[in-house]
């Protein structure tokens, strides 16, 4: 698993209005920010990815979210 700080590559903007935590959107430019540990992870990771506290973990195009109320949905644009 790569430990890359995506904030060095992308600018992130919250999705407005905030989506329902139990129906989180996915997509190539959609990322999840864990509100516990502040790590940003792609919503459809093709390589193994996880946040530091374990709330977000996935790979192979699927993301698992333990507590969706502790996730902020953001869109990323290259700097």
PDB file of N, CA and C in Angstrom:
ATOM      1  N   UNK A   1       0.846  -1.174   0.000  1.00  0.00           N
ATOM      2  CA  UNK A   1       0.000   0.000   0.000  1.00  0.00           C
ATOM      3  C   UNK A   1       0.890   1.235   0.000  1.00  0.00           C
ATOM      4  N   UNK A   2       0.626   2.145  -0.888  1.00  0.00           N
ATOM      5  CA  UNK A   2       1.397   3.376  -0.974  1.00  0.00           C
ATOM      6  C   UNK A   2       0.897   4.379   0.054  1.00  0.00           C
ATOM      7  N   UNK A   3       1.824   5.102   0.656  1.00  0.00           N
ATOM      8  CA  UNK A   3       1.464   6.111   1.640  1.00  0.00           C
ATOM      9  C   UNK A   3       1.773   7.478   1.034  1.00  0.00           C
ATOM     10  N   UNK A   4       0.898   7.923   0.126  1.00  0.00           N
ATOM     11  CA  UNK A   4       1.102   9.171  -0.598  1.00  0.00           C
ATOM     12  C   UNK A   4       0.120  10.210  -0.080  1.00  0.00           C
ATOM     13  N   UNK A   5       0.625  11.405   0.246  1.00  0.00           N
ATOM     14  CA  UNK A   5      -0.242  12.505   0.660  1.00  0.00           C
ATOM     15  C   UNK A   5      -0.812  13.144  -0.606  1.00  0.00           C
ATOM     16  N   UNK A   6      -2.069  12.844  -0.902  1.00  0.00           N
ATOM     17  CA  UNK A   6      -2.701  13.332  -2.134  1.00  0.00           C
ATOM     18  C   UNK A   6      -2.844  14.849  -2.165  1.00  0.00           C
ATOM     19  N   UNK A   7      -2.746  15.510  -1.013  1.00  0.00           N
ATOM     20  CA  UNK A   7      -2.851  16.974  -0.983  1.00  0.00           C
ATOM     21  C   UNK A   7      -1.672  17.652  -1.673  1.00  0.00           C
ATOM     22  N   UNK A   8      -0.568  16.918  -1.852  1.00  0.00           N
ATOM     23  CA  UNK A   8       0.583  17.475  -2.565  1.00  0.00           C
ATOM     24  C   UNK A   8       0.361  17.482  -4.070  1.00  0.00           C
ATOM     25  N   UNK A   9      -0.597  16.677  -4.541  1.00  0.00           N
ATOM     26  CA  UNK A   9      -0.847  16.529  -5.971  1.00  0.00           C
ATOM     27  C   UNK A   9      -2.144  17.224  -6.398  1.00  0.00           C
ATOM     28  N   UNK A  10      -3.153  17.195  -5.522  1.00  0.00           N
ATOM     29  CA  UNK A  10      -4.481  17.698  -5.850  1.00  0.00           C
ATOM     30  C   UNK A  10      -4.917  18.815  -4.911  1.00  0.00           C
ATOM     31  N   UNK A  11      -5.799  19.671  -5.405  1.00  0.00           N
ATOM     32  CA  UNK A  11      -6.574  20.587  -4.573  1.00  0.00           C
ATOM     33  C   UNK A  11      -7.920  19.915  -4.365  1.00  0.00           C
ATOM     34  N   UNK A  12      -8.417  19.894  -3.144  1.00  0.00           N
ATOM     35  CA  UNK A  12      -9.677  19.243  -2.832  1.00  0.00           C
ATOM     36  C   UNK A  12     -10.730  20.258  -2.449  1.00  0.00           C
ATOM     37  N   UNK A  13     -11.958  20.019  -2.948  1.00  0.00           N
ATOM     38  CA  UNK A  13     -13.083  20.890  -2.692  1.00  0.00           C
ATOM     39  C   UNK A  13     -14.264  20.046  -2.225  1.00  0.00           C
ATOM     40  N   UNK A  14     -14.914  20.435  -1.115  1.00  0.00           N
ATOM     41  CA  UNK A  14     -16.063  19.648  -0.629  1.00  0.00           C
ATOM     42  C   UNK A  14     -17.177  19.597  -1.667  1.00  0.00           C
ATOM     43  N   UNK A  15     -17.843  18.466  -1.738  1.00  0.00           N
ATOM     44  CA  UNK A  15     -19.000  18.307  -2.619  1.00  0.00           C
ATOM     45  C   UNK A  15     -20.181  18.996  -1.936  1.00  0.00           C
ATOM     46  N   UNK A  16     -20.822  19.897  -2.641  1.00  0.00           N
ATOM     47  CA  UNK A  16     -21.981  20.631  -2.112  1.00  0.00           C
ATOM     48  C   UNK A  16     -23.197  20.360  -2.966  1.00  0.00           C
ATOM     49  N   UNK A  17     -24.356  20.109  -2.414  1.00  0.00           N
ATOM     50  CA  UNK A  17     -24.581  19.880  -0.995  1.00  0.00           C
ATOM     51  C   UNK A  17     -23.973  18.551  -0.574  1.00  0.00           C
ATOM     52  N   UNK A  18     -23.672  18.430   0.706  1.00  0.00           N
ATOM     53  CA  UNK A  18     -23.048  17.212   1.229  1.00  0.00           C
ATOM     54  C   UNK A  18     -23.977  16.018   1.001  1.00  0.00           C
ATOM     55  N   UNK A  19     -23.462  14.937   0.410  1.00  0.00           N
ATOM     56  CA  UNK A  19     -24.304  13.768   0.143  1.00  0.00           C
ATOM     57  C   UNK A  19     -24.674  13.026   1.424  1.00  0.00           C
ATOM     58  N   UNK A  20     -25.717  12.225   1.339  1.00  0.00           N
ATOM     59  CA  UNK A  20     -26.157  11.387   2.449  1.00  0.00           C
ATOM     60  C   UNK A  20     -25.021  10.431   2.817  1.00  0.00           C
ATOM     61  N   UNK A  21     -24.637  10.355   4.097  1.00  0.00           N
ATOM     62  CA  UNK A  21     -23.533   9.471   4.488  1.00  0.00           C
ATOM     63  C   UNK A  21     -23.759   8.001   4.150  1.00  0.00           C
ATOM     64  N   UNK A  22     -25.005   7.601   4.010  1.00  0.00           N
ATOM     65  CA  UNK A  22     -25.289   6.190   3.724  1.00  0.00           C
ATOM     66  C   UNK A  22     -25.440   5.920   2.226  1.00  0.00           C
ATOM     67  N   UNK A  23     -25.216   6.938   1.392  1.00  0.00           N
ATOM     68  CA  UNK A  23     -25.242   6.791  -0.069  1.00  0.00           C
ATOM     69  C   UNK A  23     -24.109   7.631  -0.655  1.00  0.00           C
ATOM     70  N   UNK A  24     -22.875   7.300  -0.282  1.00  0.00           N
ATOM     71  CA  UNK A  24     -21.720   8.071  -0.730  1.00  0.00           C
ATOM     72  C   UNK A  24     -21.480   7.876  -2.226  1.00  0.00           C
ATOM     73  N   UNK A  25     -21.248   8.979  -2.960  1.00  0.00           N
ATOM     74  CA  UNK A  25     -20.980   8.862  -4.395  1.00  0.00           C
ATOM     75  C   UNK A  25     -19.571   8.329  -4.650  1.00  0.00           C
ATOM     76  N   UNK A  26     -19.368   7.777  -5.832  1.00  0.00           N
ATOM     77  CA  UNK A  26     -18.054   7.296  -6.248  1.00  0.00           C
ATOM     78  C   UNK A  26     -17.734   7.869  -7.620  1.00  0.00           C
ATOM     79  N   UNK A  27     -16.473   7.845  -7.988  1.00  0.00           N
ATOM     80  CA  UNK A  27     -16.054   8.320  -9.298  1.00  0.00           C
ATOM     81  C   UNK A  27     -14.567   8.596  -9.314  1.00  0.00           C
ATOM     82  N   UNK A  28     -14.030   8.763 -10.490  1.00  0.00           N
ATOM     83  CA  UNK A  28     -12.607   8.973 -10.661  1.00  0.00           C
ATOM     84  C   UNK A  28     -12.084  10.233 -10.007  1.00  0.00           C
ATOM     85  N   UNK A  29     -12.919  11.274  -9.909  1.00  0.00           N
ATOM     86  CA  UNK A  29     -12.475  12.520  -9.287  1.00  0.00           C
ATOM     87  C   UNK A  29     -13.102  12.734  -7.914  1.00  0.00           C
ATOM     88  N   UNK A  30     -13.703  11.689  -7.343  1.00  0.00           N
ATOM     89  CA  UNK A  30     -14.340  11.762  -6.030  1.00  0.00           C
ATOM     90  C   UNK A  30     -13.433  11.069  -5.012  1.00  0.00           C
ATOM     91  N   UNK A  31     -13.171  11.766  -3.917  1.00  0.00           N
ATOM     92  CA  UNK A  31     -12.302  11.270  -2.862  1.00  0.00           C
ATOM     93  C   UNK A  31     -13.042  11.353  -1.536  1.00  0.00           C
ATOM     94  N   UNK A  32     -12.614  10.522  -0.579  1.00  0.00           N
ATOM     95  CA  UNK A  32     -13.169  10.557   0.763  1.00  0.00           C
ATOM     96  C   UNK A  32     -12.089  11.042   1.714  1.00  0.00           C
ATOM     97  N   UNK A  33     -12.435  12.027   2.545  1.00  0.00           N
ATOM     98  CA  UNK A  33     -11.525  12.506   3.577  1.00  0.00           C
ATOM     99  C   UNK A  33     -12.022  11.985   4.915  1.00  0.00           C
ATOM    100  N   UNK A  34     -11.198  11.233   5.606  1.00  0.00           N
ATOM    101  CA  UNK A  34     -11.557  10.708   6.924  1.00  0.00           C
ATOM    102  C   UNK A  34     -11.485  11.860   7.922  1.00  0.00           C
ATOM    103  N   UNK A  35     -12.559  12.081   8.657  1.00  0.00           N
ATOM    104  CA  UNK A  35     -12.581  13.172   9.631  1.00  0.00           C
ATOM    105  C   UNK A  35     -11.857  12.804  10.923  1.00  0.00           C
ATOM    106  N   UNK A  36     -11.533  11.533  11.108  1.00  0.00           N
ATOM    107  CA  UNK A  36     -10.788  11.089  12.295  1.00  0.00           C
ATOM    108  C   UNK A  36      -9.298  11.365  12.151  1.00  0.00           C
ATOM    109  N   UNK A  37      -8.710  10.970  11.025  1.00  0.00           N
ATOM    110  CA  UNK A  37      -7.252  11.076  10.857  1.00  0.00           C
ATOM    111  C   UNK A  37      -6.847  12.028   9.726  1.00  0.00           C
ATOM    112  N   UNK A  38      -7.809  12.640   9.023  1.00  0.00           N
ATOM    113  CA  UNK A  38      -7.575  13.646   7.980  1.00  0.00           C
ATOM    114  C   UNK A  38      -6.853  13.113   6.749  1.00  0.00           C
ATOM    115  N   UNK A  39      -6.910  11.804   6.504  1.00  0.00           N
ATOM    116  CA  UNK A  39      -6.298  11.212   5.312  1.00  0.00           C
ATOM    117  C   UNK A  39      -7.321  11.212   4.174  1.00  0.00           C
ATOM    118  N   UNK A  40      -6.861  11.512   2.961  1.00  0.00           N
ATOM    119  CA  UNK A  40      -7.722  11.522   1.773  1.00  0.00           C
ATOM    120  C   UNK A  40      -7.438  10.265   0.949  1.00  0.00           C
ATOM    121  N   UNK A  41      -8.525   9.547   0.563  1.00  0.00           N
ATOM    122  CA  UNK A  41      -8.414   8.301  -0.192  1.00  0.00           C
ATOM    123  C   UNK A  41      -9.378   8.365  -1.372  1.00  0.00           C
ATOM    124  N   UNK A  42      -8.974   7.854  -2.523  1.00  0.00           N
ATOM    125  CA  UNK A  42      -9.841   7.809  -3.700  1.00  0.00           C
ATOM    126  C   UNK A  42     -11.054   6.930  -3.424  1.00  0.00           C
ATOM    127  N   UNK A  43     -12.199   7.288  -3.985  1.00  0.00           N
ATOM    128  CA  UNK A  43     -13.429   6.522  -3.745  1.00  0.00           C
ATOM    129  C   UNK A  43     -13.459   5.201  -4.519  1.00  0.00           C
ATOM    130  N   UNK A  44     -12.628   5.072  -5.546  1.00  0.00           N
ATOM    131  CA  UNK A  44     -12.531   3.816  -6.305  1.00  0.00           C
ATOM    132  C   UNK A  44     -11.050   3.447  -6.473  1.00  0.00           C
ATOM    133  N   UNK A  45     -10.392   3.041  -5.383  1.00  0.00           N
ATOM    134  CA  UNK A  45      -8.955   2.751  -5.453  1.00  0.00           C
ATOM    135  C   UNK A  45      -8.675   1.456  -6.206  1.00  0.00           C
ATOM    136  N   UNK A  46      -7.754   1.506  -7.144  1.00  0.00           N
ATOM    137  CA  UNK A  46      -7.398   0.304  -7.898  1.00  0.00           C
ATOM    138  C   UNK A  46      -6.231  -0.432  -7.250  1.00  0.00           C
ATOM    139  N   UNK A  47      -5.478   0.268  -6.407  1.00  0.00           N
ATOM    140  CA  UNK A  47      -4.458  -0.378  -5.593  1.00  0.00           C
ATOM    141  C   UNK A  47      -4.933  -0.309  -4.140  1.00  0.00           C
ATOM    142  N   UNK A  48      -4.362  -1.126  -3.280  1.00  0.00           N
ATOM    143  CA  UNK A  48      -4.776  -1.162  -1.889  1.00  0.00           C
ATOM    144  C   UNK A  48      -4.568   0.210  -1.253  1.00  0.00           C
ATOM    145  N   UNK A  49      -5.615   0.736  -0.603  1.00  0.00           N
ATOM    146  CA  UNK A  49      -5.559   2.052   0.021  1.00  0.00           C
ATOM    147  C   UNK A  49      -6.346   2.022   1.326  1.00  0.00           C
ATOM    148  N   UNK A  50      -5.883   2.796   2.298  1.00  0.00           N
ATOM    149  CA  UNK A  50      -6.568   2.879   3.586  1.00  0.00           C
ATOM    150  C   UNK A  50      -6.161   4.164   4.284  1.00  0.00           C
ATOM    151  N   UNK A  51      -6.992   4.606   5.209  1.00  0.00           N
ATOM    152  CA  UNK A  51      -6.625   5.753   6.033  1.00  0.00           C
ATOM    153  C   UNK A  51      -5.916   5.235   7.283  1.00  0.00           C
ATOM    154  N   UNK A  52      -5.282   6.130   8.017  1.00  0.00           N
ATOM    155  CA  UNK A  52      -4.457   5.739   9.164  1.00  0.00           C
ATOM    156  C   UNK A  52      -5.258   5.086  10.285  1.00  0.00           C
ATOM    157  N   UNK A  53      -6.500   5.519  10.509  1.00  0.00           N
ATOM    158  CA  UNK A  53      -7.286   4.979  11.620  1.00  0.00           C
ATOM    159  C   UNK A  53      -8.090   3.738  11.237  1.00  0.00           C
ATOM    160  N   UNK A  54      -8.151   3.406   9.939  1.00  0.00           N
ATOM    161  CA  UNK A  54      -8.856   2.209   9.502  1.00  0.00           C
ATOM    162  C   UNK A  54     -10.311   2.408   9.144  1.00  0.00           C
ATOM    163  N   UNK A  55     -10.804   3.647   9.186  1.00  0.00           N
ATOM    164  CA  UNK A  55     -12.199   3.907   8.817  1.00  0.00           C
ATOM    165  C   UNK A  55     -12.429   3.667   7.327  1.00  0.00           C
ATOM    166  N   UNK A  56     -11.436   3.970   6.498  1.00  0.00           N
ATOM    167  CA  UNK A  56     -11.519   3.773   5.047  1.00  0.00           C
ATOM    168  C   UNK A  56     -10.490   2.735   4.631  1.00  0.00           C
ATOM    169  N   UNK A  57     -10.930   1.726   3.902  1.00  0.00           N
ATOM    170  CA  UNK A  57      -9.997   0.716   3.399  1.00  0.00           C
ATOM    171  C   UNK A  57     -10.593   0.086   2.152  1.00  0.00           C
ATOM    172  N   UNK A  58      -9.753  -0.101   1.132  1.00  0.00           N
ATOM    173  CA  UNK A  58     -10.266  -0.701  -0.093  1.00  0.00           C
ATOM    174  C   UNK A  58      -9.165  -1.022  -1.076  1.00  0.00           C
ATOM    175  N   UNK A  59      -9.599  -1.452  -2.246  1.00  0.00           N
ATOM    176  CA  UNK A  59      -8.710  -1.813  -3.332  1.00  0.00           C
ATOM    177  C   UNK A  59      -9.512  -2.524  -4.395  1.00  0.00           C
ATOM    178  N   UNK A  60      -8.946  -2.680  -5.564  1.00  0.00           N
ATOM    179  CA  UNK A  60      -9.638  -3.360  -6.648  1.00  0.00           C
ATOM    180  C   UNK A  60     -10.899  -2.650  -7.110  1.00  0.00           C
ATOM    181  N   UNK A  61     -10.945  -1.325  -6.943  1.00  0.00           N
ATOM    182  CA  UNK A  61     -12.097  -0.545  -7.395  1.00  0.00           C
ATOM    183  C   UNK A  61     -13.227  -0.434  -6.389  1.00  0.00           C
ATOM    184  N   UNK A  62     -13.035  -0.955  -5.174  1.00  0.00           N
ATOM    185  CA  UNK A  62     -14.083  -0.890  -4.150  1.00  0.00           C
ATOM    186  C   UNK A  62     -13.516  -0.290  -2.873  1.00  0.00           C
ATOM    187  N   UNK A  63     -14.313   0.554  -2.223  1.00  0.00           N
ATOM    188  CA  UNK A  63     -13.904   1.185  -0.975  1.00  0.00           C
ATOM    189  C   UNK A  63     -14.865   0.774   0.130  1.00  0.00           C
ATOM    190  N   UNK A  64     -14.321   0.355   1.258  1.00  0.00           N
ATOM    191  CA  UNK A  64     -15.124   0.023   2.426  1.00  0.00           C
ATOM    192  C   UNK A  64     -15.060   1.161   3.429  1.00  0.00           C
ATOM    193  N   UNK A  65     -16.205   1.535   3.977  1.00  0.00           N
ATOM    194  CA  UNK A  65     -16.291   2.630   4.942  1.00  0.00           C
ATOM    195  C   UNK A  65     -16.938   2.088   6.215  1.00  0.00           C
ATOM    196  N   UNK A  66     -16.193   2.113   7.324  1.00  0.00           N
ATOM    197  CA  UNK A  66     -16.740   1.607   8.591  1.00  0.00           C
ATOM    198  C   UNK A  66     -17.787   2.553   9.163  1.00  0.00           C
ATOM    199  N   UNK A  67     -17.485   3.861   9.224  1.00  0.00           N
ATOM    200  CA  UNK A  67     -18.409   4.854   9.771  1.00  0.00           C
ATOM    201  C   UNK A  67     -18.592   5.982   8.755  1.00  0.00           C
ATOM    202  N   UNK A  68     -19.632   5.897   7.913  1.00  0.00           N
ATOM    203  CA  UNK A  68     -19.817   6.908   6.866  1.00  0.00           C
ATOM    204  C   UNK A  68     -20.113   8.313   7.395  1.00  0.00           C
ATOM    205  N   UNK A  69     -20.523   8.445   8.649  1.00  0.00           N
ATOM    206  CA  UNK A  69     -20.776   9.779   9.195  1.00  0.00           C
ATOM    207  C   UNK A  69     -19.470  10.505   9.499  1.00  0.00           C
ATOM    208  N   UNK A  70     -18.335   9.806   9.502  1.00  0.00           N
ATOM    209  CA  UNK A  70     -17.027  10.402   9.773  1.00  0.00           C
ATOM    210  C   UNK A  70     -16.224  10.587   8.482  1.00  0.00           C
ATOM    211  N   UNK A  71     -16.936  10.759   7.349  1.00  0.00           N
ATOM    212  CA  UNK A  71     -16.296  10.921   6.045  1.00  0.00           C
ATOM    213  C   UNK A  71     -16.813  12.188   5.374  1.00  0.00           C
ATOM    214  N   UNK A  72     -15.899  12.980   4.815  1.00  0.00           N
ATOM    215  CA  UNK A  72     -16.270  14.139   3.999  1.00  0.00           C
ATOM    216  C   UNK A  72     -15.979  13.781   2.547  1.00  0.00           C
ATOM    217  N   UNK A  73     -16.957  13.984   1.682  1.00  0.00           N
ATOM    218  CA  UNK A  73     -16.781  13.710   0.251  1.00  0.00           C
ATOM    219  C   UNK A  73     -16.228  14.960  -0.406  1.00  0.00           C
ATOM    220  N   UNK A  74     -15.100  14.807  -1.132  1.00  0.00           N
ATOM    221  CA  UNK A  74     -14.455  15.935  -1.787  1.00  0.00           C
ATOM    222  C   UNK A  74     -14.150  15.566  -3.240  1.00  0.00           C
ATOM    223  N   UNK A  75     -14.013  16.592  -4.077  1.00  0.00           N
ATOM    224  CA  UNK A  75     -13.581  16.404  -5.471  1.00  0.00           C
ATOM    225  C   UNK A  75     -12.152  16.903  -5.562  1.00  0.00           C
ATOM    226  N   UNK A  76     -11.346  16.201  -6.356  1.00  0.00           N
ATOM    227  CA  UNK A  76      -9.954  16.570  -6.504  1.00  0.00           C
ATOM    228  C   UNK A  76      -9.634  17.058  -7.907  1.00  0.00           C
ATOM    229  N   UNK A  77      -8.836  18.134  -7.958  1.00  0.00           N
ATOM    230  CA  UNK A  77      -8.329  18.664  -9.231  1.00  0.00           C
ATOM    231  C   UNK A  77      -6.829  18.809  -9.119  1.00  0.00           C
ATOM    232  N   UNK A  78      -6.131  18.396 -10.181  1.00  0.00           N
ATOM    233  CA  UNK A  78      -4.672  18.509 -10.180  1.00  0.00           C
ATOM    234  C   UNK A  78      -4.250  19.946  -9.948  1.00  0.00           C
ATOM    235  N   UNK A  79      -3.162  20.122  -9.212  1.00  0.00           N
ATOM    236  CA  UNK A  79      -2.640  21.474  -8.948  1.00  0.00           C
ATOM    237  C   UNK A  79      -2.030  22.056 -10.188  1.00  0.00           C
TER     238      UNK A  79
END
